[in-house]
mmCIF file of N, CA, C and O in Angstrom:
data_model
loop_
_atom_site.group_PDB
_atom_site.id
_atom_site.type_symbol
_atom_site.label_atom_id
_atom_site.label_comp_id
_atom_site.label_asym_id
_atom_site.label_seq_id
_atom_site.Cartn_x
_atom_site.Cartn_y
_atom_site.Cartn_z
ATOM 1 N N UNK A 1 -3.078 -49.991 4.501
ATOM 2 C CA UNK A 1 -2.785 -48.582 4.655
ATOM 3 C C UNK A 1 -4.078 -47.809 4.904
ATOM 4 O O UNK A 1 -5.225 -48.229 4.751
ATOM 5 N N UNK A 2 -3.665 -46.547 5.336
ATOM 6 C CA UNK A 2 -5.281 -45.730 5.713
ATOM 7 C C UNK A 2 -5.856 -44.922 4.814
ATOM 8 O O UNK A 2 -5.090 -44.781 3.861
ATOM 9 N N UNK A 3 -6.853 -44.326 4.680
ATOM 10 C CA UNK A 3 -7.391 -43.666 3.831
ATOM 11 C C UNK A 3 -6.771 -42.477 3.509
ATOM 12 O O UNK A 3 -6.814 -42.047 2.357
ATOM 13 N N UNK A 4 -6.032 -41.729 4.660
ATOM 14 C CA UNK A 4 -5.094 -40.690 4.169
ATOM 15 C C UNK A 4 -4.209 -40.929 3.139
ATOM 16 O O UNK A 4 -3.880 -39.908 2.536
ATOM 17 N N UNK A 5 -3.803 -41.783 2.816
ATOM 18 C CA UNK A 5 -2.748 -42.330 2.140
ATOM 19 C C UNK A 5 -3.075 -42.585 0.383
ATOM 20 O O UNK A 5 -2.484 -42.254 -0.645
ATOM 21 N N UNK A 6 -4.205 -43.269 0.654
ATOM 22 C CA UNK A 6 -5.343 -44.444 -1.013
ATOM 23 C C UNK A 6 -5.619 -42.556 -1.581
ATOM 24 O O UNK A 6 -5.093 -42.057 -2.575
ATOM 25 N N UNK A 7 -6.241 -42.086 -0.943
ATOM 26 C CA UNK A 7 -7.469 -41.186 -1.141
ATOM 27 C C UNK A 7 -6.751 -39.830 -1.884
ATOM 28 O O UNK A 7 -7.320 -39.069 -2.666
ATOM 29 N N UNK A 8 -5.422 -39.749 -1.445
ATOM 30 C CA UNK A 8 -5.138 -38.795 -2.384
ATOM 31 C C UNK A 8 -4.385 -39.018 -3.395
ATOM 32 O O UNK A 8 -4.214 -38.083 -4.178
ATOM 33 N N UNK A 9 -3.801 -40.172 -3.627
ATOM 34 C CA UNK A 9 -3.347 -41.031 -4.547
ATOM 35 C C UNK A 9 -4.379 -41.204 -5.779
ATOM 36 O O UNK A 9 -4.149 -41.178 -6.988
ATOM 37 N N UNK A 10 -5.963 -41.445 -4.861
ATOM 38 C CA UNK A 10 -6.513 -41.913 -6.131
ATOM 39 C C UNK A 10 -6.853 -40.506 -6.832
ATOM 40 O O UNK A 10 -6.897 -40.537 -8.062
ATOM 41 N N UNK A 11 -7.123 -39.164 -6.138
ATOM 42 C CA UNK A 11 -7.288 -38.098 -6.406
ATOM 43 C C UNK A 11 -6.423 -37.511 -7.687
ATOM 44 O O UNK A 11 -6.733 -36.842 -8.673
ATOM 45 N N UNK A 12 -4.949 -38.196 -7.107
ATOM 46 C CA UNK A 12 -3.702 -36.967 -8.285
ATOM 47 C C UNK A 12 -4.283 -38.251 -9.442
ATOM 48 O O UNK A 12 -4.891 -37.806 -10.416
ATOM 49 N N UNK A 13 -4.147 -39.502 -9.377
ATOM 50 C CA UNK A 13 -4.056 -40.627 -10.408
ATOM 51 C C UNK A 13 -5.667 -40.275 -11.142
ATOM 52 O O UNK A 13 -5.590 -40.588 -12.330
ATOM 53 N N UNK A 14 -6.869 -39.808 -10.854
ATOM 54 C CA UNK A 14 -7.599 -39.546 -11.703
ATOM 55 C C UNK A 14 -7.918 -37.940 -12.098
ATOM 56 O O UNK A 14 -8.760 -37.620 -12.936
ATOM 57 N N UNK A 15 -7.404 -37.349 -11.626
ATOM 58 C CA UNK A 15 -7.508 -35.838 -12.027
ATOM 59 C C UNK A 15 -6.378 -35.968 -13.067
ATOM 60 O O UNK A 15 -6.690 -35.236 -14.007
ATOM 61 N N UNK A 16 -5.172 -36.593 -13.319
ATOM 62 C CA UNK A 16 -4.195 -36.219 -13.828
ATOM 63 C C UNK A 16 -4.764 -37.083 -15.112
ATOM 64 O O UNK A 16 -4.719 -36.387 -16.127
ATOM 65 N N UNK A 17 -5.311 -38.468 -15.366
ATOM 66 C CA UNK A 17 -5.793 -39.127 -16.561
ATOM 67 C C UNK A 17 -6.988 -37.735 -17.036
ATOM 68 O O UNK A 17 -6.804 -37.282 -18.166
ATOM 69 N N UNK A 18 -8.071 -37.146 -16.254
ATOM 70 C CA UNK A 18 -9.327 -36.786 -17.083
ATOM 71 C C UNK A 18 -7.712 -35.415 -17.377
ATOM 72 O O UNK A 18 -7.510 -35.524 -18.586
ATOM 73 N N UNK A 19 -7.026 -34.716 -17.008
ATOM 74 C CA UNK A 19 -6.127 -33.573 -17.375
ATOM 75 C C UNK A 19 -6.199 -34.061 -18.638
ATOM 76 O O UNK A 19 -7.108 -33.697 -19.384
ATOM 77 N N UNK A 20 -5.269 -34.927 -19.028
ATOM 78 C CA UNK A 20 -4.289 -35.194 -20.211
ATOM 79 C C UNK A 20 -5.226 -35.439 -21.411
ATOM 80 O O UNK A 20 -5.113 -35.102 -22.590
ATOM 81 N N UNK A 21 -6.124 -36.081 -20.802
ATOM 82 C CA UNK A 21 -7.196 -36.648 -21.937
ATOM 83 C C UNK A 21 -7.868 -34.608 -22.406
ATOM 84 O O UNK A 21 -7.738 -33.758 -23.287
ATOM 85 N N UNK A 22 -8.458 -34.791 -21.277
ATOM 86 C CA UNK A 22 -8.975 -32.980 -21.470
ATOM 87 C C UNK A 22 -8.183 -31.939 -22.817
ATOM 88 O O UNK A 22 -8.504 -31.468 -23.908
ATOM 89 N N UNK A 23 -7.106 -31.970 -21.998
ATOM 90 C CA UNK A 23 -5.953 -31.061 -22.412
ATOM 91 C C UNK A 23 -6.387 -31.309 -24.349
ATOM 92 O O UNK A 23 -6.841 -30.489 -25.147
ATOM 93 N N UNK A 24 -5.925 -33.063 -24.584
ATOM 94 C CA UNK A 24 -5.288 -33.670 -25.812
ATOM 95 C C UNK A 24 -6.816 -32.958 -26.697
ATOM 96 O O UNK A 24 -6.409 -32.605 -27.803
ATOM 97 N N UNK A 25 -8.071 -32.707 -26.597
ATOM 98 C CA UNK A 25 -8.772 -33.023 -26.815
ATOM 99 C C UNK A 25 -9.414 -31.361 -27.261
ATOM 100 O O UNK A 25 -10.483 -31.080 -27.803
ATOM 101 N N UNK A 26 -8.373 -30.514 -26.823
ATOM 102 C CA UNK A 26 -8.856 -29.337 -26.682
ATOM 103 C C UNK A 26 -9.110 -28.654 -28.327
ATOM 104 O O UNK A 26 -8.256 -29.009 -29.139
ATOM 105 N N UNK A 27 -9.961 -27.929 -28.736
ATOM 106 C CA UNK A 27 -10.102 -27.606 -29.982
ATOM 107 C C UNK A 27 -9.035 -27.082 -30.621
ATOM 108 O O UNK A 27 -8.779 -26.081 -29.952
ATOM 109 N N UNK A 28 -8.278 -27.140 -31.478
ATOM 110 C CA UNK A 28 -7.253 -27.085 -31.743
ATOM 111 C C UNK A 28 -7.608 -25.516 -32.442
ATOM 112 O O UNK A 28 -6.508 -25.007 -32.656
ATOM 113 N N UNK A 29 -8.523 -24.718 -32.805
ATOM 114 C CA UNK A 29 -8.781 -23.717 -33.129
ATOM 115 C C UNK A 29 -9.736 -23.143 -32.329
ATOM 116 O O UNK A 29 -10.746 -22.553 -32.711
ATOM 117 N N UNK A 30 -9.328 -23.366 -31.054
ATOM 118 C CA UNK A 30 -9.781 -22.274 -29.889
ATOM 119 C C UNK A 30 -8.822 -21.848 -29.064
ATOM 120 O O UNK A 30 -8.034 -22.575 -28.458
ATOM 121 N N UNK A 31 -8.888 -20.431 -29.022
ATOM 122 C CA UNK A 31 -7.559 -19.679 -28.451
ATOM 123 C C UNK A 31 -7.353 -20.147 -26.931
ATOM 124 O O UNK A 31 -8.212 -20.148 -26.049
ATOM 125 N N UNK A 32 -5.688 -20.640 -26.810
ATOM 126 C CA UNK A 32 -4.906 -21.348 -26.045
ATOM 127 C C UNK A 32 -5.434 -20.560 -24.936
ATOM 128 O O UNK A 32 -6.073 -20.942 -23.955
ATOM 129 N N UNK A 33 -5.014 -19.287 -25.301
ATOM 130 C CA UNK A 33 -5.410 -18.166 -23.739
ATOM 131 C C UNK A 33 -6.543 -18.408 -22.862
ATOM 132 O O UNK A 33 -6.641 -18.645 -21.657
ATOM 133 N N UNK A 34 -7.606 -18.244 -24.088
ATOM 134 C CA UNK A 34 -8.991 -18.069 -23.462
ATOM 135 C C UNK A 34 -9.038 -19.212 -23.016
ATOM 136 O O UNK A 34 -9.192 -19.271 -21.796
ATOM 137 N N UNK A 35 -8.941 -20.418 -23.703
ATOM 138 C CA UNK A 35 -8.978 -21.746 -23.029
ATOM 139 C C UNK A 35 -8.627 -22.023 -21.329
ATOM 140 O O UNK A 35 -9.214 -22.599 -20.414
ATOM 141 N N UNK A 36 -7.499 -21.366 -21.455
ATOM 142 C CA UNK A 36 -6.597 -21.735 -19.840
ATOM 143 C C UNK A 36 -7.678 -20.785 -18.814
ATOM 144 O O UNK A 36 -8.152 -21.107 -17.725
ATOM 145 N N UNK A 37 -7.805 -19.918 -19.348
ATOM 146 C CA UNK A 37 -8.478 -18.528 -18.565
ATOM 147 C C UNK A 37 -9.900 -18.832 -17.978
ATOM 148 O O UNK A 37 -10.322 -18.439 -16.891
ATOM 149 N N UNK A 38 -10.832 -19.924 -19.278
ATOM 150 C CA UNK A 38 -12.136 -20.311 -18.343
ATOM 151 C C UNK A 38 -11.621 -21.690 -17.401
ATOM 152 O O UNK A 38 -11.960 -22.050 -16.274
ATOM 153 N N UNK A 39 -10.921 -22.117 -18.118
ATOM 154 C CA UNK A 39 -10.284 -23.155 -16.798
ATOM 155 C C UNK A 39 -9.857 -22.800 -15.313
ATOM 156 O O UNK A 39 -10.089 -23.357 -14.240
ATOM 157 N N UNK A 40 -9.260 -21.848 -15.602
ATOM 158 C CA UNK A 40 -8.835 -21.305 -14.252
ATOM 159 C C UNK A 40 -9.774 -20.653 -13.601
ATOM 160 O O UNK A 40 -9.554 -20.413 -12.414
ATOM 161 N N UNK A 41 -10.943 -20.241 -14.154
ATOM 162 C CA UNK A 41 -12.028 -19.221 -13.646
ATOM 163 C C UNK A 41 -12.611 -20.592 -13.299
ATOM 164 O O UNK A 41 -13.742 -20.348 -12.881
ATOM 165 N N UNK A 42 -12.446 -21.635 -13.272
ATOM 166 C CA UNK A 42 -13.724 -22.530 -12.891
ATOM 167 C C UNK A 42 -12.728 -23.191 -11.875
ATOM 168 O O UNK A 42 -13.198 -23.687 -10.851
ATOM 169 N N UNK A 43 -11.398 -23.223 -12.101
ATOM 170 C CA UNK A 43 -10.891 -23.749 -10.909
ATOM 171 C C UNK A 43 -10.581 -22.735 -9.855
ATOM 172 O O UNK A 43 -9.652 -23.139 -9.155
ATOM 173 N N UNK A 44 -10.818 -22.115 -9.663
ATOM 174 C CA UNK A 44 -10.696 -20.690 -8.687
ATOM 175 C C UNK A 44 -12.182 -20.100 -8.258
ATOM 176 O O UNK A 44 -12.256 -19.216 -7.405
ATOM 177 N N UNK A 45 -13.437 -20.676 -8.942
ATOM 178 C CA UNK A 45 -14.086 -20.990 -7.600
ATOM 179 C C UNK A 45 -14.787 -22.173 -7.588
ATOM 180 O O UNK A 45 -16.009 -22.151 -7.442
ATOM 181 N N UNK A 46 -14.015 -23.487 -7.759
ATOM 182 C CA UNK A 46 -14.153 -24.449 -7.280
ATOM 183 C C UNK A 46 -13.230 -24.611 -5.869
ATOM 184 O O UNK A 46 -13.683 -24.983 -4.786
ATOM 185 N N UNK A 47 -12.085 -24.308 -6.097
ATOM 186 C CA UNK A 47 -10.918 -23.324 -4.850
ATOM 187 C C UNK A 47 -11.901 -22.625 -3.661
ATOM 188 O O UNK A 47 -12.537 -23.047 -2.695
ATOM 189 N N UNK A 48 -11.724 -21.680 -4.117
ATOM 190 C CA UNK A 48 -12.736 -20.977 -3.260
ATOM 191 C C UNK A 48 -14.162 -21.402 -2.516
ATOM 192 O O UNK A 48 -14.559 -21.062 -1.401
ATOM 193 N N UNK A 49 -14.677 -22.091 -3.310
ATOM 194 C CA UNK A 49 -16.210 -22.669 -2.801
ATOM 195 C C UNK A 49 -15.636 -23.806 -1.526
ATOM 196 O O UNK A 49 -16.321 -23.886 -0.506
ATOM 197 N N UNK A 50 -14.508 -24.561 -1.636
ATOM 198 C CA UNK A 50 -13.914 -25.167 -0.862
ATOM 199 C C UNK A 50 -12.946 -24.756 0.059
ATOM 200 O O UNK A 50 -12.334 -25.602 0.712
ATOM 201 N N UNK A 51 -12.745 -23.639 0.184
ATOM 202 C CA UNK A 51 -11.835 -22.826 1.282
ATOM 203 C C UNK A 51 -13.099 -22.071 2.180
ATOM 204 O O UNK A 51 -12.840 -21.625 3.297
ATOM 205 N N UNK A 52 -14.272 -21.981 1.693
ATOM 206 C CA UNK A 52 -15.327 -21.521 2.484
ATOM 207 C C UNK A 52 -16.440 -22.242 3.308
ATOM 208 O O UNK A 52 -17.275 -21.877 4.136
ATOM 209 N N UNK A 53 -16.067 -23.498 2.686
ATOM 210 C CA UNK A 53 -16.591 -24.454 3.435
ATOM 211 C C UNK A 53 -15.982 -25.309 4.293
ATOM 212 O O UNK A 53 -16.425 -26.324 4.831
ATOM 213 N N UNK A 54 -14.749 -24.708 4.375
ATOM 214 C CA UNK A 54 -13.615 -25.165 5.435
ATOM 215 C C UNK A 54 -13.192 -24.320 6.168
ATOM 216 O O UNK A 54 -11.993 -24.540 6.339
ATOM 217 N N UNK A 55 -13.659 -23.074 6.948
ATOM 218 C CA UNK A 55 -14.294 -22.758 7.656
ATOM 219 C C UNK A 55 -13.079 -21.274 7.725
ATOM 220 O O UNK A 55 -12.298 -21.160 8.669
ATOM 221 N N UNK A 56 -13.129 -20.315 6.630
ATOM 222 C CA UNK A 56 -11.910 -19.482 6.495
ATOM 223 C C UNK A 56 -11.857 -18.352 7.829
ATOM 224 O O UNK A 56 -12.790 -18.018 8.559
ATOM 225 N N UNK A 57 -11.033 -18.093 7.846
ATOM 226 C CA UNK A 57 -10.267 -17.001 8.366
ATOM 227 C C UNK A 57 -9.492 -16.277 7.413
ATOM 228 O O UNK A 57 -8.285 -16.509 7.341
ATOM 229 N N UNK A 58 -10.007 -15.464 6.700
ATOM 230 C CA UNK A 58 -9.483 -14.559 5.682
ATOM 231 C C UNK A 58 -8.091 -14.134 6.066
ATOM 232 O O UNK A 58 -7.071 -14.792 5.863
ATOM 233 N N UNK A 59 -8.163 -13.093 6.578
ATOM 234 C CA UNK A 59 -6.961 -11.834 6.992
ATOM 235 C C UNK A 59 -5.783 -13.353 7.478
ATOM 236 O O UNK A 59 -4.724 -13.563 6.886
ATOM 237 N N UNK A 60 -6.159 -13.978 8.311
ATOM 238 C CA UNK A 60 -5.331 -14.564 8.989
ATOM 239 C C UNK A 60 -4.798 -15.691 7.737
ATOM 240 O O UNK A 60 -3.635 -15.575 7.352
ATOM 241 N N UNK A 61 -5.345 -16.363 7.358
ATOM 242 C CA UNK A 61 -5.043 -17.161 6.187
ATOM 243 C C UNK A 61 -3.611 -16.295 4.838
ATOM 244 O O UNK A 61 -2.406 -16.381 4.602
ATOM 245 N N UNK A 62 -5.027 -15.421 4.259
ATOM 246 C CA UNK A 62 -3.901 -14.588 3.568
ATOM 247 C C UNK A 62 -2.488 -14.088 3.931
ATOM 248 O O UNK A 62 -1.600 -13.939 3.093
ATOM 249 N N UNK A 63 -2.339 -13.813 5.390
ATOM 250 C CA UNK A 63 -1.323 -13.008 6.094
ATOM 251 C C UNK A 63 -0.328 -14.063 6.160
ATOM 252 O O UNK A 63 0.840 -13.736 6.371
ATOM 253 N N UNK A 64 -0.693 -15.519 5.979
ATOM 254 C CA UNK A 64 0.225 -16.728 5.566
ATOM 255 C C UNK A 64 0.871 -17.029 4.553
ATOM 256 O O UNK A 64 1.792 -17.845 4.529
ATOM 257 N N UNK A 65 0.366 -16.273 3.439
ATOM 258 C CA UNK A 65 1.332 -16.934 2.341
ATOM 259 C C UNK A 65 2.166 -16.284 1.888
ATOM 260 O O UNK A 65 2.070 -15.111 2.248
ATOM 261 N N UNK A 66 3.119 -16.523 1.128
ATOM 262 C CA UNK A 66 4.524 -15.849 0.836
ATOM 263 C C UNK A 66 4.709 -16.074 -0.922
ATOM 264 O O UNK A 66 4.305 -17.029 -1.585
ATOM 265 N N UNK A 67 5.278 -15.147 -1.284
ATOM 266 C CA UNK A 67 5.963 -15.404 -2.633
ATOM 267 C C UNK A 67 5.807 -16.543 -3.235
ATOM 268 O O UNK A 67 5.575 -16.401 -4.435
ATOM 269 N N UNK A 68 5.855 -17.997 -2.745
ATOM 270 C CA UNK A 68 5.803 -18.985 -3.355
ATOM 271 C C UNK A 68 4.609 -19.052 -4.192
ATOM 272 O O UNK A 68 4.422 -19.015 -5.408
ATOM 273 N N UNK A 69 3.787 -19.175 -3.065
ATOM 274 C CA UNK A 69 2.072 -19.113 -3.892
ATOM 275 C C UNK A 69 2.327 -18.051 -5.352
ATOM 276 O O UNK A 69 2.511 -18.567 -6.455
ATOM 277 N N UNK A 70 2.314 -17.103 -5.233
ATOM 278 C CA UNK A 70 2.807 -16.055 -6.452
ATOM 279 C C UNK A 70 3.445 -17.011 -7.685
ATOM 280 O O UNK A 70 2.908 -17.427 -8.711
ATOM 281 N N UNK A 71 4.568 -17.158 -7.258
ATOM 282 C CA UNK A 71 5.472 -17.940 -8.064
ATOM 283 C C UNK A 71 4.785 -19.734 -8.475
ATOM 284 O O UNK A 71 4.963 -20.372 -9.513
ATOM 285 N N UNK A 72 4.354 -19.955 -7.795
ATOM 286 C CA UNK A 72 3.325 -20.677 -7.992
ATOM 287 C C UNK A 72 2.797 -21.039 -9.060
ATOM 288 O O UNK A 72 2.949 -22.008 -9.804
ATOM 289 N N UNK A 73 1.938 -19.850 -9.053
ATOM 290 C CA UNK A 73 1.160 -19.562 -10.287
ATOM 291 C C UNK A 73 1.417 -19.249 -11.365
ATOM 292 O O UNK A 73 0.600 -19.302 -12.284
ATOM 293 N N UNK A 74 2.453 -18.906 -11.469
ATOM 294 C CA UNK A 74 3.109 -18.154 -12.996
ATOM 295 C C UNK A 74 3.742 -19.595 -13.429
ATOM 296 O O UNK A 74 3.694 -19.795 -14.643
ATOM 297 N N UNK A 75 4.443 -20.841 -12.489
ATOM 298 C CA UNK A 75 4.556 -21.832 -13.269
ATOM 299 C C UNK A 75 3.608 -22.552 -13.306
ATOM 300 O O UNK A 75 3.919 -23.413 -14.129
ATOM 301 N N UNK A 76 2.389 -22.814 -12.849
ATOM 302 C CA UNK A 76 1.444 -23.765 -13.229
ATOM 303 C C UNK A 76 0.981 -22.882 -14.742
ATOM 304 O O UNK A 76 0.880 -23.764 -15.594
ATOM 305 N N UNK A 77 0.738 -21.818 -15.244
ATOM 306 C CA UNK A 77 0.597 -21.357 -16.398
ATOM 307 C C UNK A 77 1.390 -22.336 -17.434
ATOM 308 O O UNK A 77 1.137 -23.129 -18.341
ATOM 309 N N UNK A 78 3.097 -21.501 -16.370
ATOM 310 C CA UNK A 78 3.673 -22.316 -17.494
ATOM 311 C C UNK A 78 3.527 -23.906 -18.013
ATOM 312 O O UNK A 78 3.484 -24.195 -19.209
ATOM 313 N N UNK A 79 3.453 -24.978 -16.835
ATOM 314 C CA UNK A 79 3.184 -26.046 -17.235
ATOM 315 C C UNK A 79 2.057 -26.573 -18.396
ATOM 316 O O UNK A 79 2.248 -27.245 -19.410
ATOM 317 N N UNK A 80 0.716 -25.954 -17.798
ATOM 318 C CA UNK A 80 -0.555 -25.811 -18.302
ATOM 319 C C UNK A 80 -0.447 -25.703 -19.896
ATOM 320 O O UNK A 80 -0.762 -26.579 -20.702
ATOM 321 N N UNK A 81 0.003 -24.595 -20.133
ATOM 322 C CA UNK A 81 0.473 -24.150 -22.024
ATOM 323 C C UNK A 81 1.892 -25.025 -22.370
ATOM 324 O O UNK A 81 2.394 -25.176 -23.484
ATOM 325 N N UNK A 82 2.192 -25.347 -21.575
ATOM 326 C CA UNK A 82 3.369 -26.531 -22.283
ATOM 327 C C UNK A 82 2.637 -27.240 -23.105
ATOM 328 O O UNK A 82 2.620 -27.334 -24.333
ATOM 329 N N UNK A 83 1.893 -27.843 -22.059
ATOM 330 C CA UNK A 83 1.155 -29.317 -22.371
ATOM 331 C C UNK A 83 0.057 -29.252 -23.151
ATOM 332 O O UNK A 83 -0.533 -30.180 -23.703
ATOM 333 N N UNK A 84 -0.293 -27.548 -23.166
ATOM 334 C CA UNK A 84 -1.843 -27.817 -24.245
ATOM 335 C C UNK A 84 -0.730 -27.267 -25.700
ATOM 336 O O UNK A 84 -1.282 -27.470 -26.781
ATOM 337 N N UNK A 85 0.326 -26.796 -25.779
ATOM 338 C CA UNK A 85 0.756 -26.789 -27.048
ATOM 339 C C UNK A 85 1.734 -27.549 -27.793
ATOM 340 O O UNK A 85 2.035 -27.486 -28.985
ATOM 341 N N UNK A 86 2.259 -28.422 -26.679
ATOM 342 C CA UNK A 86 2.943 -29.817 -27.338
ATOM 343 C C UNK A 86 1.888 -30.717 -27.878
ATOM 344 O O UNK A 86 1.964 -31.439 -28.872
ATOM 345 N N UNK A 87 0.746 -30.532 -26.939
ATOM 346 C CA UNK A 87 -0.979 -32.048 -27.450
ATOM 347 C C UNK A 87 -0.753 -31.130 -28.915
ATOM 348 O O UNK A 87 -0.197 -31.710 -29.848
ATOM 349 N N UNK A 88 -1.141 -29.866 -29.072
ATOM 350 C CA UNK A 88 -1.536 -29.587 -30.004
ATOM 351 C C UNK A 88 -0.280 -30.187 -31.113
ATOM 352 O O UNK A 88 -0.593 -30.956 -32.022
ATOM 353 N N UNK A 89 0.884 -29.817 -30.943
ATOM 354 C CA UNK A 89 1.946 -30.192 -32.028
ATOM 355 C C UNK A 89 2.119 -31.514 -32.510
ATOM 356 O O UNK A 89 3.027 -31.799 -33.290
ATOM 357 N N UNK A 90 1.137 -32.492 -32.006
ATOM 358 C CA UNK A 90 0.608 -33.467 -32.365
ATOM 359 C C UNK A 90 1.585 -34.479 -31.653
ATOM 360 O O UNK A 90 1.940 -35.492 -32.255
ATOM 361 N N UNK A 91 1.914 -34.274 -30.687
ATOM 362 C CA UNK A 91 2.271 -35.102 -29.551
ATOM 363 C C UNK A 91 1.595 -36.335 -29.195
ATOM 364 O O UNK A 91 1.962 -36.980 -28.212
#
């Protein structure tokens, strides 16, 4: 098979092990919020640092997305605090 194929496979299969481990590991007396909030501030411009080096078209880009993206985001929250407060419930 081709590298399109291995390469993002191996991508979800090791981002998703360092996640879970991450997540399980999180201080159990550091606020859930703030937690998610520098996460997301570091994944939003790790995002970004990589949408600029892929060569953007702002206006035109943005003028592409729809509601989903929106909606999007409000369930990756939700997923995100599932999973850091079930680790915590001693899951």
């Amino acid at each position: 098979m081709e590298l399109q194929l291995y390469l993002p496979m191996f991508i979800i299969i090791l981002a998703n092990v360092l996640y879970h481990n991450l997540v399980k590991t999180t201080p159990a007396n550091a606020n859930a919020y703030l937690s998610m909030g520098v996460a997301y501030g570091i994944a939003m411009l790790t995002t970004f640092t990589l949408y600029f080096f892929n060569g953007p078209k702002f206006s035109e880009d943005f003028s592409n997305l729809n509601p989903v993206s929106y909606l999007l985001g409000l369930a990756i929250v939700g997923i995100e605090l599932g999973y850091l407060f079930l680790y915590r419930s001693g899951f």
